[in-house]
Coordinates of C-alpha atoms and ligand atoms in Angstrom, one line a residue:
M374 CA -0.1 -0.1 0.0
K375 CA 1.7 3.3 -1.2
T376 CA -1.0 5.7 0.3
T377 CA 0.6 5.7 3.9
A378 CA 0.7 8.8 6.1
E379 CA 4.4 9.0 5.5
N380 CA 4.2 9.0 1.8
L381 CA 1.3 11.5 1.9
Q382 CA 3.2 14.3 3.5
G383 CA 4.0 16.8 0.9
S384 CA 2.8 14.5 -2.0
R385 CA 0.5 14.8 -4.8
Q386 CA -2.2 12.1 -5.1
E387 CA -4.0 11.0 -8.4
L388 CA -7.3 9.5 -9.2
F389 CA -7.6 5.9 -9.1
I390 CA -9.3 4.6 -12.2
D391 CA -9.5 1.1 -13.8
G392 CA -7.0 0.1 -11.3
E393 CA -4.4 2.7 -11.8
F394 CA -3.6 6.0 -10.4
V395 CA -4.2 8.5 -13.4
R396 CA -3.6 12.4 -13.4
P397 CA -6.6 14.5 -13.6
Q398 CA -7.3 15.7 -17.3
S399 CA -7.4 19.3 -16.0
G400 CA -4.2 19.0 -14.1
A401 CA -5.8 20.5 -11.0
Y402 CA -5.2 19.6 -7.5
L403 CA -6.5 20.8 -4.2
P404 CA -4.7 20.9 -0.7
S405 CA -5.9 18.6 2.1
Y406 CA -5.2 20.3 5.5
D407 CA -4.3 18.9 8.8
P408 CA -6.8 19.8 11.3
T409 CA -4.5 20.0 14.2
T410 CA -2.2 22.8 12.6
G411 CA -4.4 24.0 9.9
E412 CA -1.7 23.6 7.4
A413 CA -1.8 21.7 4.0
W414 CA -0.1 18.3 4.3
Y415 CA -0.8 16.7 0.8
E416 CA -2.6 17.4 -2.4
F417 CA -5.2 15.5 -4.2
A418 CA -6.6 15.5 -7.7
Q419 CA -9.7 17.6 -8.7
A420 CA -11.6 15.3 -11.1
G421 CA -13.6 17.1 -13.7
A422 CA -16.7 15.7 -15.7
A423 CA -14.3 14.2 -18.2
D424 CA -12.5 12.0 -15.5
V425 CA -15.7 11.2 -13.7
D426 CA -16.9 9.8 -17.2
L427 CA -13.7 7.8 -17.6
A428 CA -14.4 6.3 -14.2
V429 CA -18.0 5.5 -14.9
R430 CA -16.9 4.0 -18.2
S431 CA -14.3 2.1 -16.5
A432 CA -17.0 0.8 -14.0
Q433 CA -19.3 -0.2 -16.8
A434 CA -16.6 -2.2 -18.6
A435 CA -15.8 -3.9 -15.4
L436 CA -19.5 -5.2 -15.2
R437 CA -19.1 -6.7 -18.5
N438 CA -15.5 -8.1 -17.7
P439 CA -15.8 -12.0 -17.3
A440 CA -13.2 -11.8 -14.3
W441 CA -16.1 -10.0 -12.6
R442 CA -19.4 -11.1 -14.3
R443 CA -18.6 -14.8 -14.8
I444 CA -17.1 -15.7 -11.6
T445 CA -19.2 -17.7 -8.9
Q446 CA -20.8 -15.9 -6.1
S447 CA -18.5 -17.9 -3.7
D448 CA -15.6 -16.9 -5.5
R449 CA -16.8 -13.2 -5.5
G450 CA -17.2 -13.6 -1.8
K451 CA -13.6 -14.8 -1.4
L452 CA -12.3 -11.9 -3.0
V453 CA -14.4 -9.6 -0.6
R454 CA -12.9 -11.8 2.3
K455 CA -9.3 -11.2 1.0
L456 CA -10.1 -7.4 1.0
A457 CA -11.2 -7.8 4.7
E458 CA -7.9 -9.5 5.5
L459 CA -5.8 -6.7 3.8
V460 CA -7.8 -4.1 5.6
F461 CA -7.1 -5.6 8.8
K462 CA -3.4 -6.1 8.1
H463 CA -3.2 -2.5 7.2
A464 CA -5.7 -1.3 9.9
D465 CA -3.1 1.0 12.1
E466 CA -1.9 2.6 8.9
L467 CA -5.3 3.3 7.5
A468 CA -6.2 4.6 10.8
L469 CA -3.2 7.1 10.8
V470 CA -4.2 8.4 7.3
E471 CA -7.7 9.1 8.4
C472 CA -6.6 10.8 11.8
R473 CA -4.1 13.0 10.2
D474 CA -7.0 13.9 7.4
N475 CA -10.0 14.4 9.6
G476 CA -8.4 15.0 13.1
K477 CA -10.3 12.1 14.8
L478 CA -8.7 10.3 17.6
L479 CA -6.1 8.0 16.5
K480 CA -7.3 5.1 19.1
E481 CA -10.8 5.7 17.7
M482 CA -9.8 5.2 14.0
K483 CA -7.7 2.3 15.0
A484 CA -10.7 0.7 16.7
Q485 CA -12.8 1.6 13.5
M486 CA -10.2 0.0 11.0
R487 CA -10.2 -3.1 13.1
A488 CA -13.6 -3.6 13.1
I489 CA -14.5 -2.7 9.5
P490 CA -13.0 -6.1 8.1
D491 CA -15.8 -8.0 10.0
S492 CA -18.2 -6.0 8.1
Y493 CA -16.5 -7.3 4.8
T494 CA -16.5 -10.7 6.0
Y495 CA -20.1 -10.6 6.9
F496 CA -21.2 -9.4 3.6
A497 CA -18.7 -11.7 1.6
G498 CA -20.9 -14.5 3.4
M499 CA -23.8 -13.2 1.8
A500 CA -22.5 -13.2 -1.7
D501 CA -23.8 -16.8 -2.4
K502 CA -27.2 -16.3 -0.3
L503 CA -28.8 -13.7 -2.2
Q504 CA -31.5 -15.6 -4.3
G505 CA -34.6 -15.0 -6.1
D506 CA -38.0 -16.8 -5.8
T507 CA -40.5 -18.6 -7.8
I508 CA -44.0 -17.2 -8.1
P509 CA -47.3 -19.1 -8.2
V510 CA -49.1 -17.2 -10.9
N511 CA -52.2 -19.3 -11.4
K512 CA -51.3 -20.6 -14.8
L513 CA -50.5 -24.1 -15.7
D514 CA -47.2 -25.2 -17.3
T515 CA -45.8 -22.1 -16.4
L516 CA -42.8 -21.0 -14.5
N517 CA -42.5 -17.5 -13.2
F518 CA -39.6 -16.6 -11.3
N519 CA -37.3 -13.5 -10.2
L520 CA -33.7 -13.4 -10.6
R521 CA -31.6 -11.2 -8.3
E522 CA -28.8 -9.4 -10.4
P523 CA -26.3 -6.6 -9.7
I524 CA -27.7 -3.1 -10.1
G525 CA -24.8 -1.8 -12.2
V526 CA -22.5 1.0 -11.5
V527 CA -23.1 2.5 -8.0
G528 CA -22.1 6.2 -7.5
M529 CA -21.0 6.6 -4.0
I530 CA -20.4 10.1 -2.3
I531 CA -19.2 10.2 1.3
P532 CA -18.4 12.5 4.0
W533 CA -15.2 13.1 6.0
N534 CA -16.3 12.0 9.3
S535 CA -15.5 8.4 9.2
P536 CA -14.8 7.8 5.6
L537 CA -14.0 4.1 5.5
M538 CA -16.5 3.3 7.9
M539 CA -19.2 5.1 6.0
L540 CA -18.1 3.5 2.7
T541 CA -17.9 0.0 4.1
G542 CA -21.8 -0.1 5.1
T543 CA -22.6 -0.2 1.2
L544 CA -19.3 -0.9 -0.5
A545 CA -19.0 -4.4 1.1
P546 CA -22.6 -5.5 0.1
C547 CA -22.2 -3.8 -3.3
L548 CA -19.0 -6.0 -4.0
A549 CA -20.5 -9.0 -2.6
I550 CA -23.5 -8.5 -5.0
G551 CA -21.3 -8.1 -8.2
N552 CA -21.9 -4.4 -8.8
T553 CA -19.0 -1.9 -9.7
I554 CA -18.4 1.2 -7.9
V555 CA -17.4 4.8 -8.6
V556 CA -16.7 6.7 -5.0
K557 CA -16.0 10.4 -4.6
P558 CA -14.7 10.7 -1.1
S559 CA -14.9 14.2 0.6
E560 CA -12.3 16.7 -0.1
H561 CA -11.6 16.9 3.5
A562 CA -10.7 13.3 4.0
T563 CA -9.6 12.0 0.6
A564 CA -6.4 9.6 1.2
S565 CA -8.0 6.4 2.9
T566 CA -10.4 5.7 0.0
L567 CA -7.5 5.9 -2.4
A568 CA -5.6 3.5 -0.1
L569 CA -8.7 1.0 -0.1
A570 CA -8.7 1.2 -3.8
E571 CA -5.1 0.0 -3.8
L572 CA -6.0 -2.9 -1.3
A573 CA -8.9 -3.9 -3.5
I574 CA -6.5 -4.6 -6.6
E575 CA -4.3 -6.5 -4.2
A576 CA -7.1 -8.6 -3.0
G577 CA -7.7 -9.6 -6.7
I578 CA -10.7 -7.6 -7.4
P579 CA -10.7 -6.7 -11.0
P580 CA -9.8 -3.3 -12.2
G581 CA -12.4 -1.0 -12.7
V582 CA -14.6 -2.6 -10.3
F583 CA -13.7 0.0 -7.6
N584 CA -12.8 3.5 -8.8
V585 CA -12.1 6.7 -7.1
V586 CA -12.8 10.3 -8.2
T587 CA -11.5 12.9 -5.8
G588 CA -12.3 16.4 -5.8
D589 CA -14.6 18.8 -4.2
G590 CA -18.4 18.7 -4.3
L591 CA -19.4 21.4 -6.6
V592 CA -17.1 20.0 -9.4
T593 CA -16.5 16.2 -9.0
G594 CA -19.6 15.4 -6.9
D595 CA -21.9 17.4 -9.2
A596 CA -20.4 15.6 -12.1
L597 CA -20.9 12.3 -10.5
S598 CA -24.4 12.9 -9.4
R599 CA -25.3 14.1 -13.1
H600 CA -23.7 11.1 -14.8
P601 CA -26.2 9.1 -17.0
G602 CA -24.2 5.8 -16.4
I603 CA -24.9 5.4 -12.7
A604 CA -27.7 2.9 -11.9
K605 CA -28.1 3.9 -8.2
Y606 CA -26.4 6.5 -5.7
V607 CA -25.4 6.3 -2.2
F608 CA -25.1 9.6 -0.6
T609 CA -23.9 10.1 3.0
G610 CA -23.7 13.7 4.0
S611 CA -25.7 16.9 4.7
T612 CA -29.3 17.1 4.0
F613 CA -28.5 20.3 2.0
T614 CA -26.4 18.5 -0.5
G615 CA -28.7 15.2 -0.3
R616 CA -31.5 17.3 -1.9
K617 CA -29.0 18.5 -4.7
I618 CA -28.0 14.8 -5.4
A619 CA -31.3 13.3 -5.2
T620 CA -32.7 16.0 -7.6
N621 CA -30.0 15.1 -10.1
A622 CA -30.6 11.4 -9.7
A623 CA -34.2 11.8 -10.3
Q624 CA -33.4 13.8 -13.5
N625 CA -31.6 10.5 -14.8
L626 CA -34.6 8.5 -13.3
V627 CA -32.3 6.5 -10.9
P628 CA -32.6 5.6 -7.3
A629 CA -30.6 7.0 -4.5
Q630 CA -30.1 6.1 -1.0
M631 CA -29.8 9.2 1.4
E632 CA -28.0 9.0 4.8
L633 CA -28.4 12.6 5.8
G634 CA -28.0 14.8 8.9
G635 CA -29.9 14.7 12.5
K636 CA -30.9 16.5 15.4
S637 CA -31.5 13.5 17.6
P638 CA -33.4 13.7 20.8
H639 CA -31.8 12.1 23.9
V640 CA -34.1 11.8 26.9
V641 CA -33.5 11.1 30.4
F642 CA -36.2 10.1 33.0
G643 CA -36.1 10.5 36.5
D644 CA -35.8 6.9 37.4
A645 CA -32.7 6.4 35.0
D646 CA -29.4 5.3 36.6
L647 CA -28.0 8.9 36.5
D648 CA -24.3 7.9 36.0
R649 CA -24.9 5.8 33.1
A650 CA -27.4 8.5 31.7
V651 CA -24.7 11.1 32.1
N652 CA -22.2 9.0 30.5
G653 CA -24.6 8.1 27.7
V654 CA -25.5 11.7 26.9
V655 CA -21.7 12.7 27.0
S656 CA -20.7 10.1 24.7
G657 CA -23.7 10.6 22.5
V658 CA -23.1 14.2 21.8
F659 CA -19.3 14.8 22.5
A660 CA -17.7 11.7 20.8
A661 CA -15.8 12.7 17.9
A662 CA -16.1 16.2 19.0
G663 CA -19.9 15.9 18.0
Q664 CA -19.0 15.3 14.3
T665 CA -21.4 12.3 14.2
C666 CA -24.7 12.3 12.3
V667 CA -26.5 10.5 15.2
A668 CA -25.1 13.2 17.9
G669 CA -28.0 13.3 20.6
S670 CA -27.6 17.1 20.5
R671 CA -31.2 17.8 22.1
C672 CA -31.1 16.5 25.6
F673 CA -34.5 16.4 27.3
V674 CA -34.6 15.8 31.0
E675 CA -37.5 15.1 33.5
A676 CA -38.2 18.2 35.4
S677 CA -37.7 16.4 38.7
I678 CA -34.2 15.5 38.3
Y679 CA -33.1 18.5 35.9
D680 CA -30.9 20.5 38.4
R681 CA -29.1 17.2 39.6
F682 CA -28.7 15.9 36.1
V683 CA -27.2 19.2 34.8
E684 CA -24.9 19.4 37.7
A685 CA -23.6 16.0 37.1
L686 CA -23.5 16.5 33.3
V687 CA -21.4 19.8 33.7
A688 CA -19.1 18.0 36.1
R689 CA -18.5 14.9 33.7
T690 CA -18.0 17.5 30.9
A691 CA -15.3 19.4 32.7
R692 CA -13.4 16.1 32.9
I693 CA -13.2 15.7 29.2
K694 CA -9.7 16.1 27.9
I695 CA -9.2 18.0 24.7
G696 CA -6.2 17.3 23.0
H697 CA -4.0 16.1 20.1
P698 CA -5.8 13.3 18.2
M699 CA -2.7 11.1 18.6
A700 CA -2.4 11.4 22.2
E701 CA -3.5 8.3 24.1
D702 CA -5.3 10.3 26.9
T703 CA -7.1 12.8 24.5
D704 CA -11.0 12.4 24.8
I705 CA -11.7 14.7 22.0
G706 CA -9.6 16.2 19.2
P707 CA -10.3 19.2 16.8
L708 CA -12.9 19.7 14.4
A709 CA -12.0 18.4 11.0
L710 CA -12.6 21.8 9.1
S711 CA -11.9 25.6 10.0
S712 CA -15.5 26.4 8.5
Q713 CA -16.9 23.9 11.0
L714 CA -15.3 25.5 13.9
A715 CA -16.8 28.9 12.7
K716 CA -20.1 27.4 12.4
V717 CA -20.0 25.9 16.1
Q718 CA -19.2 29.2 17.3
D719 CA -21.8 30.9 15.4
Y720 CA -24.5 28.3 16.8
V721 CA -23.2 28.9 20.4
A722 CA -23.4 32.8 19.9
S723 CA -26.9 32.4 18.4
G724 CA -28.1 30.4 21.4
L725 CA -26.5 33.0 23.8
A726 CA -28.4 35.6 21.9
E727 CA -31.7 33.8 22.0
G728 CA -31.4 33.4 25.9
A729 CA -29.6 30.1 26.5
R730 CA -26.8 30.0 29.1
V731 CA -23.5 28.2 28.9
A732 CA -23.1 25.7 31.7
A733 CA -20.0 24.1 30.3
G734 CA -17.5 25.0 27.7
G735 CA -18.5 27.6 25.0
N736 CA -15.1 28.6 23.8
R737 CA -12.2 27.4 21.6
P738 CA -8.9 27.0 23.8
T739 CA -6.8 30.0 23.6
Q740 CA -3.7 28.7 25.1
G741 CA -0.7 26.6 23.8
D742 CA -0.7 24.3 21.0
L743 CA -4.4 23.8 21.0
S744 CA -5.0 27.4 20.0
R745 CA -3.5 26.7 16.5
G746 CA -5.9 23.9 15.6
W747 CA -9.6 23.9 15.1
Y748 CA -10.6 22.8 18.7
F749 CA -13.8 23.7 20.5
E750 CA -14.7 22.9 24.3
P751 CA -17.5 20.3 24.7
T752 CA -20.5 22.8 25.5
V753 CA -23.7 22.4 27.5
L754 CA -26.3 25.2 26.9
T755 CA -29.1 25.5 29.5
E756 CA -32.3 27.4 29.5
A757 CA -32.8 26.3 26.1
N758 CA -35.8 25.7 24.1
N759 CA -36.7 23.8 20.9
G760 CA -37.6 27.2 19.2
M761 CA -33.9 28.5 19.3
R762 CA -31.9 27.9 16.2
F763 CA -29.1 26.0 17.7
M764 CA -31.8 23.4 18.9
R765 CA -33.5 23.1 15.3
E766 CA -30.4 23.0 13.0
E767 CA -27.7 20.3 12.9
I768 CA -24.3 21.7 14.4
F769 CA -22.0 18.7 13.7
G770 CA -19.9 19.9 16.7
P771 CA -19.7 19.3 20.6
V772 CA -22.6 21.4 21.5
V773 CA -25.8 20.2 23.6
G774 CA -28.9 22.0 24.7
V775 CA -30.6 20.6 27.9
V776 CA -34.2 21.2 28.1
P777 CA -36.7 20.0 31.2
F778 CA -40.0 18.4 30.4
S779 CA -43.1 17.4 32.7
S780 CA -44.8 14.7 31.2
E781 CA -44.2 11.8 28.7
E782 CA -46.7 13.6 26.3
E783 CA -44.5 16.8 26.3
M784 CA -41.3 14.8 26.0
T785 CA -42.7 13.0 22.9
R786 CA -43.8 16.1 21.4
L787 CA -40.4 17.8 22.0
A788 CA -38.6 14.9 20.6
N789 CA -40.5 14.7 17.4
D790 CA -40.6 18.6 17.2
T791 CA -37.7 18.4 14.3
E792 CA -37.3 18.2 10.6
Y793 CA -35.0 15.2 11.3
G794 CA -35.5 11.6 12.2
L795 CA -32.0 9.9 12.4
A796 CA -31.8 8.5 15.8
A797 CA -33.2 8.9 19.5
G798 CA -32.1 7.6 22.9
I799 CA -34.0 7.1 26.2
W800 CA -32.8 6.4 29.7
T801 CA -35.4 4.9 32.2
R802 CA -35.9 1.7 34.0
D803 CA -39.5 1.5 33.0
I804 CA -39.6 -0.9 30.0
D805 CA -43.2 0.1 29.0
R806 CA -42.3 3.6 28.8
A807 CA -39.0 2.9 26.9
L808 CA -41.1 0.8 24.2
R809 CA -43.6 3.4 24.0
F810 CA -41.0 6.0 23.2
A811 CA -39.5 3.5 20.7
R812 CA -43.0 3.3 18.9
N813 CA -43.7 7.0 19.0
V814 CA -40.5 8.8 18.2
D815 CA -39.8 9.5 14.5
A816 CA -36.2 8.0 14.4
G817 CA -34.6 5.3 12.3
T818 CA -33.0 3.8 15.2
V819 CA -34.0 4.1 18.9
W820 CA -31.4 3.3 21.5
I821 CA -32.7 2.1 25.2
N822 CA -30.3 2.7 28.0
T823 CA -27.3 2.9 25.4
Y824 CA -26.5 5.2 22.7
R825 CA -24.2 5.2 19.4
S826 CA -24.5 1.2 19.6
A827 CA -24.4 0.6 16.0
A828 CA -24.0 -2.8 14.2
Y829 CA -23.6 -3.6 10.6
M830 CA -25.9 -6.7 11.2
S831 CA -28.9 -4.5 11.9
S832 CA -30.6 -2.3 9.6
N833 CA -30.1 1.7 10.0
G834 CA -31.2 4.6 8.2
G835 CA -33.1 7.7 8.8
M836 CA -36.7 8.9 8.3
K837 CA -38.1 12.7 7.5
N838 CA -35.1 14.9 6.3
S839 CA -32.6 12.6 7.5
G840 CA -32.9 10.7 4.3
Y841 CA -34.2 7.3 3.2
G842 CA -33.1 3.8 2.5
R843 CA -31.5 1.2 4.9
R844 CA -28.2 0.0 5.5
G845 CA -26.9 -3.1 7.4
G846 CA -28.3 -6.6 7.6
F847 CA -29.5 -8.6 4.5
E848 CA -31.9 -5.6 3.6
V849 CA -29.0 -3.7 2.0
M850 CA -28.4 -6.8 -0.3
R851 CA -31.8 -6.2 -1.5
E852 CA -31.5 -2.4 -1.8
F853 CA -28.4 -2.7 -4.2
S854 CA -29.7 -5.7 -6.3
R855 CA -32.5 -5.6 -8.9
I856 CA -35.2 -8.0 -9.8
K857 CA -35.7 -9.4 -13.3
N858 CA -38.9 -11.2 -13.8
V859 CA -38.6 -14.4 -16.0
V860 CA -41.7 -16.3 -17.4
I861 CA -41.4 -19.7 -19.1
D862 CA -44.3 -21.5 -20.8
Y863 CA -43.3 -25.2 -21.0
S864 CA -46.6 -26.4 -22.1
G865 CA -45.4 -27.0 -25.5
A866 CA -48.7 -26.0 -26.9
M867 CA -49.4 -23.5 -29.8
H868 CA -52.0 -20.9 -28.4
D869 CA -54.1 -19.1 -30.8
P870 CA -52.9 -15.6 -30.3
F871 CA -56.3 -14.1 -30.9
V872 CA -58.3 -16.5 -28.4
I873 CA -59.2 -14.8 -25.3
R874 CA -60.1 -17.2 -22.4
L875 CA -62.7 -15.8 -20.3
K876 CA -62.9 -17.1 -16.4
Ligands
NAD373 P1 -21.5 17.6 2.9 O1 -22.9 17.3 2.4 O2 -20.9 18.9 2.9 O3 -20.7 16.6 1.8 C1 -20.7 15.3 1.6 C2 -20.2 14.8 0.3 O4 -20.9 15.5 -0.7 C3 -18.7 15.3 0.3 O5 -18.1 14.4 -0.4 C4 -18.8 16.5 -0.6 O6 -17.8 16.8 -1.6 C5 -20.1 16.2 -1.5 N1 -20.8 17.4 -2.0 C6 -20.8 18.5 -1.6 N2 -21.6 19.4 -2.4 C7 -21.9 18.7 -3.6 C8 -22.9 18.6 -4.6 N3 -23.4 20.1 -5.0 N4 -23.0 17.7 -5.5 C9 -22.3 16.6 -5.4 N5 -21.7 16.3 -4.1 C10 -21.5 17.1 -3.1 O7 -21.4 16.7 4.3 P2 -20.1 16.6 5.2 O8 -19.9 18.1 5.6 O9 -19.0 16.2 4.6 O10 -20.5 15.7 6.3 C11 -21.2 16.0 7.2 C12 -22.7 15.7 7.2 O11 -22.8 14.4 6.9 C13 -23.6 16.0 8.5 O12 -24.7 16.5 7.9 C14 -23.7 14.5 8.9 O13 -25.0 14.4 9.5 C15 -23.9 13.8 7.6 N6 -23.7 12.4 7.8 C16 -24.6 11.4 7.8 C17 -24.5 10.2 8.2 C18 -25.7 9.3 8.1 O14 -25.4 7.9 8.2 N7 -26.9 9.5 8.1 C19 -23.2 9.7 8.4 C20 -22.1 10.6 8.5 C21 -22.4 11.9 8.3

């Protein structure tokens, strides 16, 4: 694997098309910044429409290539399993690449990279289990069956917050099914996807099956989202961008899977185990410096324990260590982008202007090395309400608003009073109440006495403005394959084409 953190430093990265690194036709490159210093550390190619076209054509050719099309499902599964082995072998190196690109903790990235291979292995095992069905159609001497086929070239556009983990959720099943792929990673964390493309070739996956077009959203992403050769899109990113991509996909009459933003409610009842609930809320919103789509950024607390809870939350927040993402004792690192830092500062200021109060955090560190990076303190805002802008819009940073509620009915109304529907969490010892919440809340995933507990075996996805389509489990194999219905008449009889048989 050539795409290592050491090799990336000061380098220029090319596109990965048809199994090879190729220069962008425009000759344009963009800088990738190190979030701990704000300085550029390598450059990556900016793919234009012509490069995207080349990548899609390469993926189309790979669909027809006997080396991909004419291998058995089990052999395809073996290739995906081999990729899993290689990801595991290079897990620490891939983690270092992502850590330098997006500033997320090295220890967290290592854990992700060591877990990702299990997901490839899981879907590799499904390669020979995706089957069609036969349909009883009330016609004698007729066989009617559905074939399950690859859907074609899948266009994937992914964000920067956990690039390989986000990619794996659909790449692994797409490979297992026999699709081919053109992926555009985020311009803020490009390198790990290029490294993965190298590993795919090393695993024996034929050239052209997995192509990477790097560049920004407005040029490269836009070109990919308009290309008529794409059979289905996978988009993970903001609701704002999702709307544009879904519109372009609709113009080409192709489906899209949308994994978008969130403003997830995290509810704490008076009977909850307070320490567990505090830790759950802290990890739910501050992990990865709040840069997770499922961040539980609206915390609703039963009025009877509100003061006690806020006190405990503030005390726990004060113990969070902000630091360099590579240091073992760091709890939260920097934000990935300077614009993200500005956005978080703006939301906190808007909350204060609307009457909220800072109970913890609220600033960026101004002393020492941390003042050079894009760090922001984990922030608890009280005296908040659902009408405030910071409680309605996705911040994607370490900021939580805490609001009291007096009844279950009020809590449900507050929880659902959002345009989003990605995730929700509840802390209570009352199982009836917890299950009522699971039924009544508008969220694709509901966590009871836990939070951010994800698994590739179970289906996940959003509702409302958090998107549509499901990932995980066998469901995703259906989402990225297509049905072809085949009808056979084996009667051997010659039917008069103009005779209509009435019942
Ligand atoms: P973003 O929407 O800015 O960018 C995502 C991707 O879209 C990037 O690759 C970007 O280059 C591309 N893009 C931007 N404009 C485009 C355009 N006009 N046409 C085509 N492509 C374009 O999102 P981000 O800032 O990278 O990521 C953060 C967002 O992602 C948050 O909203 C977060 O909630 C969401 N997210 C959702 C999930 C989920 O599973 N639901 C997971 C992770 C992140």
